[in-house]
Amino acid sequence: MDLQTPISNAGRFYKMYAHRLEKLGIITLEDFLYHIPSRYENYSLISRINELQAGEIVTIQATVTEIKNEFTKNGKRLQKAKVEDGTGEIDVIWFNQPFLINVIRKGDLLSLSGKVDWFSRRLVLQSPEYETINDDSPTIHTGRFVPIYPETKGVSSKWLRRQIYKTLQEYRQNLLEYIPDSIIQRNNFYAFSEAIEKAHFPKNLEEARKARERLAFDELFLLQLAALKRRSIWEKQLVGHHFTITTFQKQIEEFWEKLPFELTNAQKKAVKDIFADLASKKPMNRLLEGDVGSGKTVVSAIAMYIAHLNGFQSVLMAPTEILVLQHYQTISKLLEPFGVKVGLRTGAHKGKDEADILVGTHAVLSDEINFKKLGLVVIDEQQRFGVEQRSIIRQKGKNPHLLTMTATPIPRTVALTLYGDLDLSYLDEMPKGRKKIKTWLVRSEKRESAYEWIKKQIENGDQVFIICPFIEESETMQTIKAAQKEYQRLQKEVFPNLKLGLLHGRLKAKEKDGVLQKFRDKELDILVATPVVEVGIDIPNATIILIEASERFGLAQLHQLRGRVGRGEKQSYCLLFTEIKNSQTIERIRAMETMHVGAELAEFDLRLRGPGELYGTMQHGVKQLKIASFSDFPLIEKTRREAEKIFPKLSDYPYLWKKLKYLTTKEVSPD
Ligand code: ADP
Ligand code: MG
């Protein structure tokens, strides 16, 4: 047995707990050590009984003279002990723990930590932590700073504390230092084993802080190294398809000329980056990050055209059927005039893989799809796909070029940590003529007048999205029922004279297509939708978006939704409805009124709500950090610098190498 032993193989006792511990992310014995306390209880003040005062949190060391079960006046069970320490005597009480009289016995020498309080007009120690004093080992639940852990049903802090202590005792000598000495010196860090130990059992809060500082560093430092390693693996991949660009100057010119607009400078720069990648021997691995509406699709279209001109096929994969249908239309319109055959593949459309460009949902991952000569893979809204899906699609060609796209505003520093193996292009500029979307928070008392205002706008020819509340992460029946109900209510009670349509993820492909087409053709005034329209829908004539229960969304997500309007020259509006009165909630939503850049909103939300919201629910395949935080930008930068200093000479640091290898085989695929 060692630290890598899974809990389920660590003996009968642990086996019983394996399932419960999994909920806390504890899979191996080592994970116990990385289960870091959420806080500490200060029980370090050791007092004599004759000095105790009501209200104090103290520890006493005393001998039990009596223990018994009693009933209170209102019939509750109570356990009462008398203890004395030579200076005096005090009662100790617990509630509803009748087993205690079998655990604690007369004559035991106990260490007791808890609050001194009045009970039945006597000073007592109430519901304290307790443990027997033993010459061989220090106390762990009392008489010190005591760690309090994230718990789950059937796994208390006290239980965890005992196991963690035991694991530390047994394996301390296995916690070998793996970080280069120079880094430890420069940063004045604790040694590794010391950091682990003091994160759990510090003498004071300063020790706990220093321990966490070291462990947070390690966590991000290893992520940085893993990213650098993936990058170097990628760079070593040799590849056959370097595309020629110069030969096709004429065709490229024609493509630009046929576009109804000129590219923004940011788009031009991204295209230049991509051309350089495509022309190089190693496969492209580029993330195109751009706020909603910044024009990523056309950039991917030119890349696919280049692939076609070089005699290669491309595949464009997007997460929802609705988005795929729209991409199919856009790409066809852009490229079919140049003789490019575009195919469509979703659950419902069985387009062929013989097309020059295949546009599809994850249906393109199916075994049946085989390309003759796949040269370029484009993944839109890449954060919606797992690492595995990304690698399946790439394996349908021989080291094809890869272009991933996202509108999730990930701060640059964080993107480098997560995707250090990618090259990044940012579309940080909007197409000309776009106006800021006027955004208002609308409280319940203003609901009716907001509806009236919308009616007037529709009379002037505007079209409106109404987004129903976000009920659950994935689109469950519950969400759909709520949307159907709201659609009926709006049609009957609010907008009886207008034409409404309903869009949700469970409609058949044909129906979705039909509703969207009607909305595009202005046969519908209002499109009531579940949050599925969040990604990618592009209907320039829609200028108003109303979002129900806006407090349930992250700001980055609200920004994505808002991006459904403001796509043309006309002034657009976003109305954020909420029934919540809480001032913090209001303030958070209000940020939408003044901030209009996705990355800024994401950082603001990150500081307010922590990274869980942004990266936990949106970034599939991204590891949750245990100790460090993605909002700690200085630490992210520092770990990056330190990692670059020693990479790739990792062979000088065998333990670091081992740790990294263990980490990367466990959770980082070469993708
Ligand atoms: P996203 O980056 O959100 O995927 P799209 O590619 O859907 O954005 O583009 C949004 C809209 O902007 C589309 O209607 C597209 O035709 C238009 N567009 C793209 N680039 C430009 C540009 N340089 N100038 C004007 N309009 C543009
Ligand atoms: Mg898009």
Coordinates of N, CA, C and O and ligand atoms in Angstrom, one line a residue, residues 261-264 267 291-298 431 434 538 540 567, ligand 1:
F261 N -19.0 42.9 -46.0 CA -18.4 43.9 -45.1 C -16.9 43.7 -45.2 O -16.4 42.8 -45.8
E262 N -16.2 44.7 -44.5 CA -14.7 44.5 -44.5 C -14.4 43.9 -43.1 O -15.0 44.2 -42.1
L263 N -13.3 43.1 -43.1 CA -12.9 42.5 -41.8 C -12.5 43.6 -40.8 O -11.9 44.6 -41.2
T264 N -12.7 43.4 -39.5 CA -12.1 44.2 -38.5 C -10.6 44.0 -38.5 O -10.2 42.9 -38.9
Q267 N -10.0 40.7 -36.8 CA -10.2 39.6 -37.6 C -9.1 39.4 -38.6 O -8.6 38.2 -38.9
D291 N -15.5 37.9 -28.2 CA -16.8 38.2 -27.6 C -17.9 37.9 -28.6 O -17.7 37.8 -29.8
V292 N -19.1 37.7 -28.1 CA -20.2 37.4 -28.9 C -20.4 38.4 -30.0 O -20.3 39.6 -29.7
G293 N -20.6 38.0 -31.2 CA -20.8 39.0 -32.3 C -19.6 39.5 -32.9 O -19.6 40.4 -33.8
S294 N -18.4 39.1 -32.4 CA -17.1 39.6 -32.9 C -16.8 39.1 -34.3 O -15.8 39.6 -34.9
G295 N -17.5 38.1 -34.8 CA -17.3 37.6 -36.1 C -16.3 36.5 -36.3 O -15.4 36.5 -37.1
K296 N -16.5 35.4 -35.5 CA -15.6 34.3 -35.5 C -15.9 33.4 -36.7 O -15.0 32.8 -37.3
T297 N -17.2 33.3 -37.1 CA -17.6 32.3 -38.1 C -16.9 32.6 -39.5 O -16.4 31.6 -40.1
V298 N -16.8 33.8 -39.8 CA -16.2 34.1 -41.1 C -14.7 33.8 -41.2 O -14.1 33.4 -42.2
P431 N -17.2 44.6 -35.0 CA -17.4 45.1 -36.3 C -17.9 46.6 -36.2 O -18.7 46.9 -35.2
R434 N -21.5 48.9 -34.7 CA -22.3 48.2 -33.6 C -22.5 49.3 -32.5 O -21.6 49.9 -32.1
D538 N -27.9 34.0 -34.7 CA -27.6 35.2 -35.3 C -28.7 35.7 -36.2 O -28.9 35.3 -37.3
P540 N -30.1 39.3 -37.2 CA -29.8 40.8 -37.0 C -31.0 41.6 -36.8 O -30.9 42.7 -36.2
R567 N -26.8 43.0 -33.4 CA -26.0 42.4 -34.4 C -26.1 43.2 -35.7 O -25.5 42.9 -36.7
Ligands
ADP1 P1 -19.6 35.2 -33.2 O1 -18.2 35.6 -33.0 O2 -20.4 35.5 -32.1 O3 -19.6 33.8 -33.7 P2 -20.7 35.7 -35.8 O4 -19.6 35.0 -36.6 O5 -21.9 35.0 -35.7 O6 -20.1 36.1 -34.4 O7 -20.9 37.1 -36.5 C1 -21.9 38.0 -36.0 C2 -22.5 38.8 -37.1 O8 -21.5 39.8 -37.5 C3 -22.8 38.0 -38.3 O9 -24.1 38.5 -38.8 C4 -21.7 38.3 -39.3 O10 -22.1 38.3 -40.6 C5 -21.4 39.8 -38.9 N1 -20.0 40.2 -39.1 C6 -18.9 39.4 -39.0 N2 -17.8 40.1 -39.3 C7 -18.2 41.4 -39.6 C8 -17.5 42.6 -40.0 N3 -16.1 42.6 -40.0 N4 -18.2 43.7 -40.2 C9 -19.6 43.6 -40.1 N5 -20.3 42.5 -39.8 C10 -19.6 41.4 -39.5

